[in-house]
Short mmCIF file of C-alpha atoms and ligand atoms in Angstrom, two decimals:
data_model
loop_
_atom_site.label_atom_id
_atom_site.label_comp_id
_atom_site.label_asym_id
_atom_site.label_seq_id
_atom_site.Cartn_x
_atom_site.Cartn_y
_atom_site.Cartn_z
CA MET A 1 33.47 -36.06 -35.75
CA THR A 2 34.67 -34.18 -32.65
CA PRO A 3 33.15 -30.68 -32.64
CA LEU A 4 35.79 -28.24 -33.85
CA ALA A 5 35.90 -26.24 -30.62
CA GLN A 6 36.49 -29.41 -28.61
CA THR A 7 39.51 -30.61 -30.57
CA PRO A 8 42.92 -30.48 -28.86
CA GLN A 9 44.15 -28.25 -31.71
CA TRP A 10 41.43 -25.70 -30.91
CA GLN A 11 42.21 -25.89 -27.19
CA ALA A 12 45.88 -25.27 -27.96
CA LEU A 13 44.95 -22.21 -29.98
CA ALA A 14 42.73 -20.91 -27.16
CA ALA A 15 45.59 -21.29 -24.66
CA HIS A 16 47.98 -19.59 -27.10
CA ARG A 17 45.49 -16.73 -27.56
CA ASP A 18 45.37 -16.29 -23.76
CA ALA A 19 49.15 -16.23 -23.60
CA LEU A 20 49.27 -13.46 -26.25
CA ALA A 21 46.46 -11.45 -24.61
CA GLY A 22 47.21 -7.77 -24.11
CA LYS A 23 50.08 -7.71 -26.62
CA HIS A 24 50.02 -4.78 -29.00
CA LEU A 25 50.96 -5.20 -32.66
CA ASN A 26 53.73 -2.66 -32.05
CA GLU A 27 55.28 -5.13 -29.58
CA PHE A 28 55.11 -7.94 -32.15
CA PHE A 29 57.06 -5.77 -34.60
CA ALA A 30 59.56 -4.63 -31.96
CA ALA A 31 60.24 -8.25 -31.01
CA ASP A 32 60.92 -9.52 -34.53
CA ALA A 33 62.83 -7.60 -37.18
CA GLN A 34 61.99 -10.33 -39.70
CA ARG A 35 58.25 -10.15 -39.09
CA PHE A 36 57.34 -8.89 -42.58
CA ALA A 37 59.50 -11.54 -44.28
CA ARG A 38 58.10 -14.23 -42.01
CA LEU A 39 54.46 -13.29 -42.43
CA SER A 40 54.11 -12.23 -46.05
CA LEU A 41 53.46 -14.53 -48.99
CA ARG A 42 53.43 -14.25 -52.76
CA CYS A 43 51.60 -15.99 -55.54
CA GLY A 44 52.15 -14.74 -59.08
CA GLU A 45 51.72 -10.98 -58.98
CA LEU A 46 49.97 -10.93 -55.60
CA LEU A 47 51.81 -10.12 -52.40
CA ALA A 48 49.87 -10.69 -49.18
CA ASP A 49 51.23 -9.08 -46.03
CA PHE A 50 49.81 -10.73 -42.91
CA SER A 51 52.39 -9.18 -40.58
CA LYS A 52 49.89 -6.59 -39.32
CA GLN A 53 47.64 -9.37 -38.01
CA ARG A 54 47.62 -10.05 -34.28
CA LEU A 55 49.49 -13.33 -34.46
CA THR A 56 52.94 -14.87 -34.64
CA ALA A 57 54.56 -17.62 -36.66
CA GLU A 58 53.68 -19.91 -33.75
CA THR A 59 50.00 -19.00 -34.11
CA LEU A 60 50.16 -19.92 -37.77
CA GLY A 61 51.77 -23.24 -36.92
CA LEU A 62 48.93 -24.03 -34.51
CA LEU A 63 46.32 -22.99 -37.08
CA VAL A 64 47.95 -25.23 -39.67
CA ARG A 65 47.59 -28.11 -37.22
CA LEU A 66 43.88 -27.35 -36.95
CA ALA A 67 43.58 -27.53 -40.75
CA GLU A 68 45.42 -30.85 -40.76
CA ALA A 69 43.21 -32.21 -37.99
CA ARG A 70 40.10 -31.31 -40.03
CA ASP A 71 41.61 -33.16 -43.03
CA LEU A 72 41.64 -30.16 -45.32
CA ALA A 73 43.73 -32.17 -47.81
CA GLY A 74 41.08 -34.92 -47.95
CA PHE A 75 38.33 -32.34 -48.42
CA LEU A 76 40.18 -30.69 -51.32
CA ARG A 77 40.80 -34.08 -52.87
CA ARG A 78 37.08 -34.85 -52.74
CA MET A 79 36.32 -31.42 -54.19
CA THR A 80 38.74 -31.79 -57.10
CA ASP A 81 37.63 -35.39 -57.67
CA GLY A 82 34.19 -33.97 -58.40
CA GLU A 83 32.49 -35.69 -55.45
CA ALA A 84 29.15 -34.26 -54.39
CA ILE A 85 30.64 -32.22 -51.52
CA ASN A 86 27.55 -30.00 -51.70
CA ALA A 87 25.77 -32.81 -49.90
CA THR A 88 22.45 -31.06 -49.25
CA GLU A 89 21.96 -30.56 -52.99
CA ASN A 90 23.93 -33.62 -54.06
CA ARG A 91 26.24 -31.63 -56.34
CA ALA A 92 29.92 -31.25 -56.97
CA ALA A 93 31.61 -27.87 -56.53
CA LEU A 94 33.98 -27.78 -59.45
CA HIS A 95 34.42 -24.08 -60.20
CA ILE A 96 38.16 -24.80 -60.49
CA ALA A 97 37.42 -26.84 -63.62
CA LEU A 98 36.11 -23.69 -65.35
CA ARG A 99 39.64 -22.32 -65.64
CA ALA A 100 41.61 -25.56 -65.65
CA GLU A 101 43.68 -27.00 -68.42
CA ARG A 102 43.64 -30.48 -66.93
CA PRO A 103 40.60 -32.74 -67.02
CA TYR A 104 38.23 -32.79 -64.07
CA ARG A 105 35.28 -35.14 -63.64
CA ALA A 106 31.88 -34.54 -62.06
CA ALA A 107 29.55 -37.47 -61.38
CA GLY A 108 32.08 -39.69 -63.17
CA LYS A 109 31.98 -37.67 -66.40
CA GLY A 110 34.79 -35.53 -67.80
CA VAL A 111 33.80 -31.86 -67.82
CA LEU A 112 36.60 -30.40 -69.93
CA PRO A 113 34.87 -30.86 -73.34
CA GLU A 114 31.81 -28.98 -72.09
CA VAL A 115 33.96 -26.21 -70.60
CA ILE A 116 35.92 -25.79 -73.83
CA ALA A 117 32.78 -25.86 -75.99
CA THR A 118 31.12 -23.15 -73.89
CA ARG A 119 34.25 -21.03 -73.96
CA SER A 120 34.48 -21.21 -77.73
CA ARG A 121 30.80 -20.28 -78.04
CA MET A 122 31.50 -17.31 -75.76
CA ARG A 123 34.38 -16.33 -78.03
CA GLU A 124 32.14 -16.48 -81.12
CA LEU A 125 29.35 -14.48 -79.51
CA ALA A 126 31.54 -11.86 -77.84
CA GLY A 127 33.46 -11.48 -81.11
CA ALA A 128 30.31 -11.09 -83.19
CA ILE A 129 28.83 -8.56 -80.80
CA ARG A 130 32.01 -6.52 -80.45
CA SER A 131 32.68 -6.46 -84.18
CA GLY A 132 29.17 -5.27 -85.07
CA GLU A 133 28.47 -8.49 -86.93
CA TRP A 134 25.61 -9.34 -84.56
CA ARG A 135 22.68 -7.25 -85.68
CA GLY A 136 19.34 -6.39 -84.16
CA SER A 137 16.19 -7.47 -85.96
CA GLY A 138 16.05 -4.15 -87.80
CA GLY A 139 19.56 -4.74 -89.19
CA ALA A 140 21.42 -2.27 -86.97
CA PRO A 141 24.56 -3.52 -85.20
CA ILE A 142 24.26 -4.02 -81.46
CA ASN A 143 25.88 -1.28 -79.41
CA ALA A 144 24.62 -2.16 -75.91
CA VAL A 145 24.57 -5.39 -73.91
CA VAL A 146 22.44 -5.52 -70.77
CA ASN A 147 22.81 -8.43 -68.37
CA LEU A 148 19.66 -9.39 -66.48
CA GLY A 149 20.58 -11.51 -63.47
CA ILE A 150 20.99 -11.34 -59.70
CA GLY A 151 23.34 -12.64 -57.02
CA GLY A 152 25.93 -14.91 -58.57
CA SER A 153 24.44 -14.24 -62.00
CA ASP A 154 25.20 -10.54 -61.66
CA LEU A 155 27.77 -9.59 -59.04
CA GLY A 156 30.84 -11.30 -60.52
CA PRO A 157 30.67 -9.99 -64.09
CA ARG A 158 29.37 -6.61 -62.86
CA MET A 159 32.27 -6.22 -60.40
CA ALA A 160 34.84 -7.41 -62.95
CA ALA A 161 33.49 -5.27 -65.80
CA GLN A 162 33.88 -2.20 -63.60
CA ALA A 163 37.28 -3.33 -62.32
CA LEU A 164 38.56 -3.83 -65.86
CA GLY A 165 36.93 -0.70 -67.28
CA GLU A 166 40.31 0.28 -68.71
CA TYR A 167 40.10 -2.76 -71.02
CA ALA A 168 36.51 -2.13 -72.13
CA ASP A 169 35.58 -1.56 -75.76
CA PRO A 170 34.38 2.06 -75.79
CA LYS A 171 32.03 1.34 -78.72
CA LEU A 172 30.02 -1.15 -76.70
CA THR A 173 27.98 -0.23 -73.63
CA VAL A 174 27.72 -3.08 -71.11
CA ARG A 175 25.30 -2.68 -68.21
CA PHE A 176 23.69 -4.78 -65.50
CA VAL A 177 20.18 -4.93 -64.04
CA ALA A 178 19.53 -7.00 -60.93
CA ASN A 179 16.81 -5.44 -58.82
CA ILE A 180 13.12 -6.25 -59.19
CA ASP A 181 12.59 -2.55 -58.51
CA PRO A 182 11.52 -1.35 -61.99
CA ALA A 183 13.53 1.81 -61.42
CA GLU A 184 16.79 -0.06 -62.07
CA PHE A 185 15.63 -1.36 -65.43
CA ALA A 186 14.18 2.03 -66.39
CA ASP A 187 17.35 3.93 -65.41
CA THR A 188 19.58 1.42 -67.18
CA VAL A 189 17.85 1.46 -70.56
CA ARG A 190 16.79 5.12 -70.57
CA ASP A 191 19.45 6.22 -73.08
CA LEU A 192 19.64 2.93 -75.02
CA ASP A 193 18.15 2.16 -78.41
CA PRO A 194 15.94 -0.99 -78.42
CA ALA A 195 16.98 -1.68 -82.01
CA ARG A 196 20.63 -1.89 -80.94
CA THR A 197 20.35 -3.54 -77.51
CA LEU A 198 21.00 -7.18 -76.69
CA PHE A 199 19.87 -8.67 -73.36
CA ILE A 200 21.60 -11.59 -71.68
CA VAL A 201 19.23 -13.34 -69.28
CA SER A 202 21.61 -14.92 -66.78
CA SER A 203 20.01 -17.34 -64.37
CA LYS A 204 21.21 -20.78 -63.41
CA THR A 205 17.69 -21.88 -62.49
CA PHE A 206 15.73 -19.58 -64.81
CA THR A 207 13.15 -19.34 -62.04
CA THR A 208 14.46 -16.33 -60.11
CA GLN A 209 11.66 -13.82 -59.59
CA GLU A 210 13.74 -10.67 -60.06
CA THR A 211 15.45 -11.87 -63.23
CA LEU A 212 12.27 -13.10 -64.85
CA ALA A 213 10.52 -9.81 -64.05
CA ASN A 214 13.38 -7.92 -65.71
CA ALA A 215 13.36 -10.29 -68.69
CA ARG A 216 9.65 -9.58 -69.17
CA ALA A 217 10.32 -5.83 -68.86
CA ALA A 218 13.00 -6.18 -71.54
CA ARG A 219 10.65 -8.03 -73.87
CA ALA A 220 8.04 -5.28 -73.46
CA TRP A 221 10.65 -2.53 -73.98
CA LEU A 222 11.89 -4.19 -77.18
CA GLY A 223 8.39 -4.09 -78.72
CA ASP A 224 8.14 -6.10 -81.94
CA ALA A 225 11.84 -6.93 -82.16
CA ASP A 226 12.70 -10.56 -82.83
CA PRO A 227 13.81 -12.16 -79.49
CA ALA A 228 16.30 -14.31 -81.43
CA ARG A 229 18.28 -11.15 -82.31
CA HIS A 230 17.90 -9.42 -78.93
CA PHE A 231 18.14 -12.14 -76.27
CA LEU A 232 20.79 -14.58 -75.17
CA ALA A 233 20.41 -16.80 -72.12
CA VAL A 234 22.92 -18.38 -69.76
CA SER A 235 21.26 -21.12 -67.77
CA ASN A 236 21.18 -24.67 -66.54
CA ASN A 237 17.48 -24.71 -67.46
CA VAL A 238 17.49 -24.28 -71.22
CA ALA A 239 13.88 -25.56 -71.47
CA ALA A 240 12.65 -22.64 -69.36
CA ALA A 241 14.72 -20.17 -71.40
CA GLN A 242 13.16 -21.56 -74.58
CA ALA A 243 9.69 -21.40 -73.05
CA PHE A 244 10.40 -17.70 -72.43
CA GLY A 245 11.07 -17.31 -76.14
CA ILE A 246 14.85 -17.53 -76.39
CA PRO A 247 15.83 -20.04 -79.10
CA ALA A 248 18.05 -22.95 -78.08
CA GLU A 249 20.95 -21.74 -80.25
CA ASN A 250 20.99 -18.51 -78.20
CA CYS A 251 21.34 -20.38 -74.90
CA LEU A 252 24.68 -21.03 -73.23
CA ALA A 253 24.94 -23.78 -70.68
CA MET A 254 25.77 -23.22 -67.06
CA PRO A 255 26.74 -26.54 -65.52
CA GLU A 256 25.00 -28.05 -62.55
CA TRP A 257 28.35 -28.48 -60.76
CA VAL A 258 29.09 -24.77 -60.41
CA GLY A 259 27.41 -22.67 -57.72
CA GLY A 260 26.10 -19.21 -58.62
CA ARG A 261 28.58 -17.27 -56.48
CA PHE A 262 31.50 -19.24 -57.93
CA SER A 263 30.35 -18.89 -61.53
CA MET A 264 31.87 -15.75 -63.03
CA TRP A 265 34.37 -17.97 -64.89
CA SER A 266 31.55 -19.76 -66.73
CA ALA A 267 29.25 -18.36 -69.44
CA ILE A 268 27.94 -16.12 -66.64
CA GLY A 269 31.03 -14.10 -67.56
CA LEU A 270 29.66 -13.44 -71.07
CA PRO A 271 28.80 -9.76 -70.45
CA LEU A 272 32.34 -9.29 -69.15
CA ALA A 273 33.76 -11.05 -72.22
CA CYS A 274 31.67 -8.71 -74.40
CA SER A 275 33.11 -5.74 -72.57
CA ILE A 276 36.83 -6.65 -72.41
CA GLY A 277 37.05 -9.25 -75.20
CA MET A 278 37.62 -12.96 -74.95
CA ASP A 279 41.44 -12.72 -74.92
CA ALA A 280 41.33 -10.59 -71.77
CA PHE A 281 38.69 -12.92 -70.29
CA GLU A 282 41.05 -15.84 -70.83
CA GLU A 283 43.78 -13.86 -69.05
CA LEU A 284 41.41 -13.57 -66.10
CA LEU A 285 41.02 -17.37 -66.18
CA ALA A 286 44.80 -17.76 -66.37
CA GLY A 287 45.22 -15.61 -63.25
CA ALA A 288 42.69 -17.75 -61.40
CA ARG A 289 44.41 -20.91 -62.64
CA GLU A 290 47.73 -19.68 -61.29
CA MET A 291 46.13 -19.26 -57.86
CA ASP A 292 44.45 -22.69 -58.15
CA GLU A 293 47.74 -24.41 -58.88
CA HIS A 294 49.43 -22.70 -55.94
CA PHE A 295 46.47 -23.53 -53.67
CA LEU A 296 46.45 -27.20 -54.61
CA SER A 297 50.20 -27.71 -54.24
CA ALA A 298 51.82 -25.31 -51.74
CA PRO A 299 52.36 -26.49 -48.16
CA TYR A 300 49.78 -24.91 -45.86
CA ALA A 301 52.17 -22.54 -44.09
CA GLY A 302 53.17 -21.02 -47.44
CA ASN A 303 49.78 -21.34 -49.10
CA LEU A 304 48.23 -17.93 -49.59
CA PRO A 305 44.52 -18.89 -49.58
CA VAL A 306 45.00 -21.34 -46.70
CA VAL A 307 46.86 -18.77 -44.60
CA MET A 308 44.27 -16.11 -45.40
CA ALA A 309 41.51 -18.50 -44.31
CA LEU A 310 43.35 -19.38 -41.10
CA VAL A 311 44.02 -15.73 -40.27
CA GLY A 312 40.31 -14.98 -40.79
CA LEU A 313 39.30 -17.87 -38.56
CA TRP A 314 41.76 -16.69 -35.88
CA ASN A 315 40.23 -13.21 -35.93
CA ILE A 316 36.66 -14.49 -35.83
CA ASP A 317 36.88 -17.41 -33.45
CA PHE A 318 39.75 -16.54 -31.16
CA LEU A 319 39.85 -12.73 -31.13
CA GLY A 320 36.08 -12.24 -31.41
CA ALA A 321 35.96 -10.12 -34.60
CA GLU A 322 32.44 -9.88 -35.97
CA SER A 323 33.14 -8.20 -39.27
CA LEU A 324 35.69 -7.97 -42.03
CA ALA A 325 36.13 -4.66 -43.82
CA VAL A 326 37.42 -4.96 -47.39
CA ILE A 327 38.81 -1.67 -48.65
CA PRO A 328 40.13 -1.66 -52.19
CA TYR A 329 42.32 1.34 -52.92
CA ALA A 330 41.10 1.48 -56.52
CA HIS A 331 37.95 3.25 -57.59
CA ARG A 332 37.29 0.56 -60.19
CA LEU A 333 37.30 -2.14 -57.49
CA GLY A 334 34.42 -0.38 -55.75
CA LEU A 335 32.10 -3.38 -56.23
CA LEU A 336 34.56 -5.86 -54.72
CA PRO A 337 33.01 -5.69 -51.23
CA ALA A 338 29.52 -6.35 -52.66
CA TYR A 339 30.84 -9.32 -54.66
CA LEU A 340 32.65 -10.71 -51.61
CA GLN A 341 29.58 -10.24 -49.45
CA GLN A 342 27.79 -12.91 -51.43
CA LEU A 343 30.85 -15.11 -51.72
CA GLU A 344 31.62 -15.13 -47.99
CA MET A 345 28.25 -14.57 -46.34
CA GLU A 346 26.08 -16.76 -48.57
CA SER A 347 28.71 -19.52 -48.50
CA ASN A 348 29.61 -19.60 -44.83
CA GLY A 349 26.78 -17.76 -43.09
CA LYS A 350 25.79 -21.15 -41.67
CA ARG A 351 25.26 -22.65 -38.22
CA VAL A 352 24.85 -26.39 -38.78
CA THR A 353 27.63 -28.75 -39.84
CA LEU A 354 27.35 -31.34 -42.56
CA GLY A 355 27.15 -33.83 -39.70
CA ASN A 356 23.92 -32.05 -38.58
CA GLU A 357 25.49 -30.62 -35.44
CA ASP A 358 25.57 -27.08 -34.17
CA VAL A 359 28.78 -25.58 -35.54
CA GLY A 360 29.72 -24.49 -32.01
CA CYS A 361 31.69 -21.37 -32.97
CA ALA A 362 31.23 -18.17 -34.98
CA THR A 363 31.31 -18.57 -38.77
CA ALA A 364 31.35 -16.06 -41.66
CA PRO A 365 32.07 -12.45 -40.72
CA ILE A 366 29.82 -9.57 -41.66
CA LEU A 367 31.71 -8.38 -44.72
CA TRP A 368 31.50 -4.74 -45.68
CA GLY A 369 33.54 -1.96 -47.19
CA MET A 370 33.96 0.50 -50.01
CA ALA A 371 36.69 1.98 -52.14
CA GLY A 372 39.48 3.87 -50.40
CA SER A 373 40.27 6.70 -50.00
CA VAL A 374 36.57 7.64 -49.90
CA GLY A 375 35.92 5.50 -46.82
CA GLN A 376 38.61 7.40 -44.90
CA HIS A 377 36.24 10.34 -44.80
CA ALA A 378 33.32 8.21 -43.65
CA PHE A 379 33.94 5.21 -41.42
CA HIS A 380 37.68 4.98 -40.71
CA GLN A 381 37.09 7.00 -37.53
CA LEU A 382 35.67 3.81 -36.00
CA PHE A 383 38.89 1.93 -36.79
CA TYR A 384 40.88 4.56 -34.89
CA GLN A 385 38.78 5.32 -31.86
CA GLY A 386 35.73 3.03 -31.88
CA THR A 387 35.28 0.21 -29.43
CA ARG A 388 35.34 -2.70 -31.88
CA LEU A 389 38.00 -5.00 -33.19
CA THR A 390 37.69 -4.57 -36.96
CA PRO A 391 39.99 -6.62 -39.18
CA ILE A 392 40.56 -5.04 -42.57
CA ASP A 393 41.74 -6.29 -45.96
CA PHE A 394 43.44 -3.46 -47.84
CA VAL A 395 43.50 -4.35 -51.55
CA VAL A 396 46.08 -2.17 -53.27
CA PRO A 397 46.97 -2.15 -56.97
CA VAL A 398 50.09 0.00 -57.29
CA GLY A 399 49.26 1.18 -60.83
CA ASP A 400 51.26 3.43 -63.06
CA ALA A 401 53.16 6.22 -61.41
CA GLY A 402 51.61 9.67 -61.31
CA PRO A 403 51.05 12.02 -58.40
CA GLU A 404 47.40 11.12 -57.77
CA GLN A 405 47.97 7.38 -58.08
CA GLU A 406 50.97 7.65 -55.77
CA ALA A 407 48.85 9.56 -53.26
CA LEU A 408 46.21 6.83 -53.39
CA VAL A 409 48.73 4.08 -52.67
CA ALA A 410 50.40 6.19 -49.96
CA ASN A 411 47.00 6.65 -48.33
CA ALA A 412 46.42 2.88 -48.29
CA LEU A 413 49.75 2.17 -46.63
CA ALA A 414 49.34 5.08 -44.21
CA GLN A 415 45.92 3.80 -43.11
CA SER A 416 47.09 0.26 -42.50
CA ALA A 417 50.10 1.55 -40.51
CA ALA A 418 48.11 4.15 -38.57
CA VAL A 419 45.28 1.84 -37.46
CA MET A 420 47.96 -0.59 -36.32
CA LYS A 421 50.29 1.84 -34.55
CA GLY A 422 47.75 4.18 -33.01
CA LYS A 423 48.76 7.24 -31.00
CA THR A 424 49.53 7.20 -27.29
CA LEU A 425 48.24 9.77 -24.83
CA GLU A 426 51.77 11.16 -24.49
CA GLU A 427 52.13 11.50 -28.25
CA ALA A 428 48.77 13.22 -28.45
CA LYS A 429 49.74 15.62 -25.67
CA ALA A 430 53.10 16.42 -27.24
CA GLN A 431 51.38 17.08 -30.56
CA LEU A 432 49.00 19.54 -28.89
CA ILE A 433 51.82 21.39 -27.13
CA VAL A 434 53.71 21.72 -30.42
CA ALA A 435 50.51 23.17 -31.88
CA GLY A 436 50.59 25.89 -29.20
CA LYS A 437 48.19 24.53 -26.55
CA THR A 438 48.88 25.12 -22.88
CA GLU A 439 49.78 22.18 -20.67
CA ALA A 440 46.26 22.19 -19.18
CA GLU A 441 44.51 22.37 -22.58
CA ALA A 442 46.75 19.63 -23.93
CA ALA A 443 45.94 17.38 -20.96
CA ARG A 444 42.20 17.98 -21.47
CA LEU A 445 42.23 17.35 -25.23
CA ALA A 446 44.79 14.54 -25.45
CA PRO A 447 42.34 11.69 -24.64
CA HIS A 448 40.26 12.78 -27.63
CA LEU A 449 43.26 12.55 -29.95
CA ALA A 450 44.73 9.31 -28.62
CA CYS A 451 44.10 6.15 -30.68
CA PRO A 452 44.71 2.68 -29.27
CA GLY A 453 45.76 1.23 -32.66
CA ASN A 454 46.21 -2.55 -32.73
CA GLN A 455 43.62 -3.01 -35.51
CA PRO A 456 44.63 -6.07 -37.52
CA SER A 457 44.87 -5.87 -41.28
CA THR A 458 46.08 -7.77 -44.31
CA THR A 459 47.45 -5.84 -47.28
CA LEU A 460 47.03 -7.45 -50.69
CA LEU A 461 49.42 -5.65 -52.99
CA MET A 462 49.62 -6.10 -56.76
CA PRO A 463 51.47 -4.19 -59.47
CA ARG A 464 48.33 -3.25 -61.37
CA LEU A 465 44.65 -3.99 -61.81
CA ALA A 466 44.68 -6.25 -64.86
CA PRO A 467 42.66 -9.31 -65.92
CA ARG A 468 45.32 -11.71 -64.66
CA THR A 469 45.73 -10.11 -61.22
CA LEU A 470 41.97 -9.79 -60.81
CA GLY A 471 41.57 -13.50 -61.63
CA SER A 472 44.16 -14.43 -59.00
CA LEU A 473 42.58 -12.11 -56.43
CA ILE A 474 39.07 -13.51 -56.85
CA ALA A 475 40.27 -17.13 -56.86
CA LEU A 476 42.20 -16.33 -53.66
CA TYR A 477 38.98 -15.27 -51.89
CA GLU A 478 37.09 -18.28 -53.32
CA HIS A 479 39.62 -20.70 -51.89
CA LYS A 480 39.72 -18.85 -48.59
CA VAL A 481 35.96 -19.34 -48.27
CA VAL A 482 36.19 -23.03 -49.15
CA VAL A 483 38.96 -23.63 -46.59
CA GLN A 484 37.04 -21.85 -43.84
CA GLY A 485 33.88 -23.80 -44.72
CA CYS A 486 35.84 -27.05 -44.49
CA LEU A 487 37.25 -26.16 -41.07
CA TRP A 488 33.88 -25.07 -39.70
CA GLY A 489 32.37 -28.20 -41.23
CA VAL A 490 29.53 -26.30 -42.94
CA ASN A 491 28.33 -26.68 -46.52
CA SER A 492 29.72 -23.61 -48.31
CA PHE A 493 27.76 -24.38 -51.46
CA ASP A 494 24.07 -24.29 -50.51
CA GLN A 495 21.86 -21.34 -49.41
CA TRP A 496 18.73 -22.71 -47.77
CA GLY A 497 18.23 -19.58 -45.69
CA VAL A 498 17.88 -17.51 -48.86
CA GLU A 499 15.36 -20.05 -50.17
CA HIS A 500 13.32 -19.58 -46.98
CA GLY A 501 13.16 -15.83 -47.56
CA LYS A 502 12.16 -16.33 -51.20
CA GLN A 503 9.33 -18.64 -50.15
CA MET A 504 8.02 -16.09 -47.62
CA ALA A 505 7.97 -13.42 -50.35
CA ARG A 506 6.06 -15.74 -52.69
CA GLU A 507 3.45 -16.38 -49.99
CA LEU A 508 3.12 -12.75 -48.98
CA LEU A 509 2.79 -11.21 -52.44
CA PRO A 510 -0.71 -12.42 -53.37
CA LYS A 511 -2.02 -11.49 -49.93
CA MET A 512 -0.56 -8.01 -49.85
CA LEU A 513 -3.58 -6.27 -51.25
CA THR A 514 -6.25 -8.49 -49.76
CA GLY A 515 -5.01 -8.59 -46.17
CA GLU A 516 -5.80 -12.29 -45.98
CA GLY A 517 -3.50 -14.72 -44.24
CA GLU A 518 -1.91 -15.17 -40.89
CA PHE A 519 0.99 -12.84 -40.23
CA ASP A 520 2.89 -11.78 -37.16
CA ALA A 521 1.54 -8.56 -35.65
CA SER A 522 4.32 -6.41 -37.09
CA THR A 523 3.90 -7.68 -40.67
CA ALA A 524 0.09 -7.41 -40.36
CA GLY A 525 0.41 -3.80 -39.14
CA LEU A 526 2.74 -2.85 -41.98
CA LEU A 527 0.46 -4.50 -44.54
CA ALA A 528 -2.52 -2.56 -43.20
CA ALA A 529 -0.60 0.72 -43.57
CA ILE A 530 0.39 -0.19 -47.16
CA ARG A 531 -3.20 -1.01 -48.10
CA ALA A 532 -4.42 2.26 -46.61
CA TRP A 533 -1.86 4.25 -48.62
CA LEU A 534 -2.62 2.36 -51.82
CA LYS A 535 -6.35 3.02 -51.36
CA ALA A 536 -5.75 6.73 -50.76
O1 F6P B 1 20.29 -15.32 -53.79
C1 F6P B 1 20.14 -16.69 -53.87
C2 F6P B 1 20.55 -17.20 -55.17
O2 F6P B 1 20.05 -18.49 -55.23
C3 F6P B 1 22.06 -17.15 -55.37
O3 F6P B 1 22.72 -18.20 -54.78
C4 F6P B 1 22.17 -17.11 -56.85
O4 F6P B 1 23.43 -16.68 -57.25
C5 F6P B 1 21.06 -16.15 -57.19
O5 F6P B 1 20.03 -16.48 -56.29
C6 F6P B 1 20.58 -16.19 -58.61
O6 F6P B 1 20.13 -17.43 -58.97
P1 F6P B 1 19.88 -17.81 -60.48
O7 F6P B 1 21.16 -17.74 -61.19
O8 F6P B 1 19.30 -19.19 -60.46
O9 F6P B 1 18.89 -16.81 -61.04
#
C-alpha cells in the first residue's frame, strides 16, 4: 500500500495547508457567516462545534477523500464482520457488539447470546448487591464494592462511576484500586468493614501484576471470610480466577474479542452497574448504540466520529500539533482525560503499520487535561501566550440552570472564544489607557497583555451529563480512535510497547536487592542507591 504521506490525497492536503498558512481563525469567521452551521454536527443529544478549528469546508472535503483513499468503509466492514483486524494478536475488535441489538459474529460465531447472558448475570448481581440480598459470609449485607483492576479494567468504570455520581445509590460505596502501591489499597479500604465488602477482581488476562497483588491484599484484609461471598471476578481466564479461589459461579466472562480499553460496556462495567443500577447502565449502552448507528451509516462529511478523527489528524499531521487537551467543564467528568489517555495513546501510540512499514507521519497526540474551570487557574496561560499550538476539546454539559452552573458553562464558552480570538497589541494598549496608564506605560506593558489567539478547539455540547449522553460521548471517542488508526494504518488494538515495559519490570524485580544482572549505567546507579538506603 502506498505510504499515507505519499498519496495524492495527502499531497493535496499539504498544498491546501500551505495555501491557508498565516490565516487567523478570526479571518475564517469574518469570511463566512455560515461557518458555525457549516462546521457543526449533531448526533442524538451531542452537538460538536468544529468551527473553531483551523480549517474550512474545503479542508474537510480533502480529508474525506483521504479517508476514502484508505478504504475506511472496507476497514469498518471488516471490523463489524468480526474479522481479526487486530492482526498481531489474531483477534476481532467487536466492542460495538457489546451494546448492539443486532447480531454480530466473531470467528464465525454469533456473539449476541453471550452478550445477553452476561448482561443478565450483571443485572442479577448488581440487583442482589444493591438490594442487600447479597450477604457477606458473616450474614451482613454488602455495603461496599471495591474494583481491583488496572488500565482498561479500571479507567472506564471508574471514570463513568464518578461522572454519573448523581445516579449512584447512596447506600452502596463503590471504589476502585489500581495501583500496585499498597497505599492505594490501604487508603481505599481504611473506613470499610471487611464483613460488608465485596471485591471485584477485573482482569481480562488474570495475570496482571498490579491486580493480582491487590487481590492478594484483599484476601489478607478479609481474614477468614469465605471468598465465595466476598469476591467476584471478571475475566477471560476463568481458570486462573478459580485457581485464585474465586468459584466459577462468581466469574463473569470477558470475551476475547474485546480489548481492555474498549471494554467498559462489558462485565468490566459491573462496578458501575452496582453504583448506578442496571437500568441506568443499559441507558449508557443505548447512548453508545445511538452513536454506533450514526457512525456506521452517516456519510463521512456529516459523520461526527469521522469528522472528529479527520480534524485531529489535520491538527497533528498538517498543523504540527503534538498534544490534545481535553477539558471537561464538569467536575464529575474529571477522570475523562485519564480515561482518554489510555484510549488514544495506548491505541494509536504506534509507529509501524500493519504492513510492517514505518508509519511515516505523526500518530496519537499526547492527551492531557483536567476539569474546567480549575485548569483556567493553572495551565490556560500557555494557551493564551505560550509558543505551542494546542488543540483543545471542550466538553460541556449544560446542566440544570442555576447561577453557579451557568457560570461554569459561560466560562467554557468564554475560554474557547478567547483562545481563538486573542487580543491584539492595539487592544491591549487601549485597555491599559482606559485603566489609567500613560501612553508610555501602555506601550511598555501592551506586549505582555497581547495574546495571538488562533488556538483551535472543538466544543462538545450536551444538555446534561446523563448515562445516555455519556455513552454517546465515549463511543464517539472510541470511533474517532479507530478511524485515525485505520488512516495511519496502525493496529489500534494491541499494546506491545506496554508488554515490553512489563517484561523489564519482571526481570528487574528479583535483582533489585541483590544487584545482580546487567543494567545500563543509570539503572545500575539508581539500584545501588536504593540498596544503600534499604540497608541503612
Ligand atoms: O496496560 C496494559 C494493559 O494490557 C491494558 O491494555 C489493559 O487494559 C491492562 O493492562 C489490564 O489488563 P488486564 O485486564 O488483563 O488485567
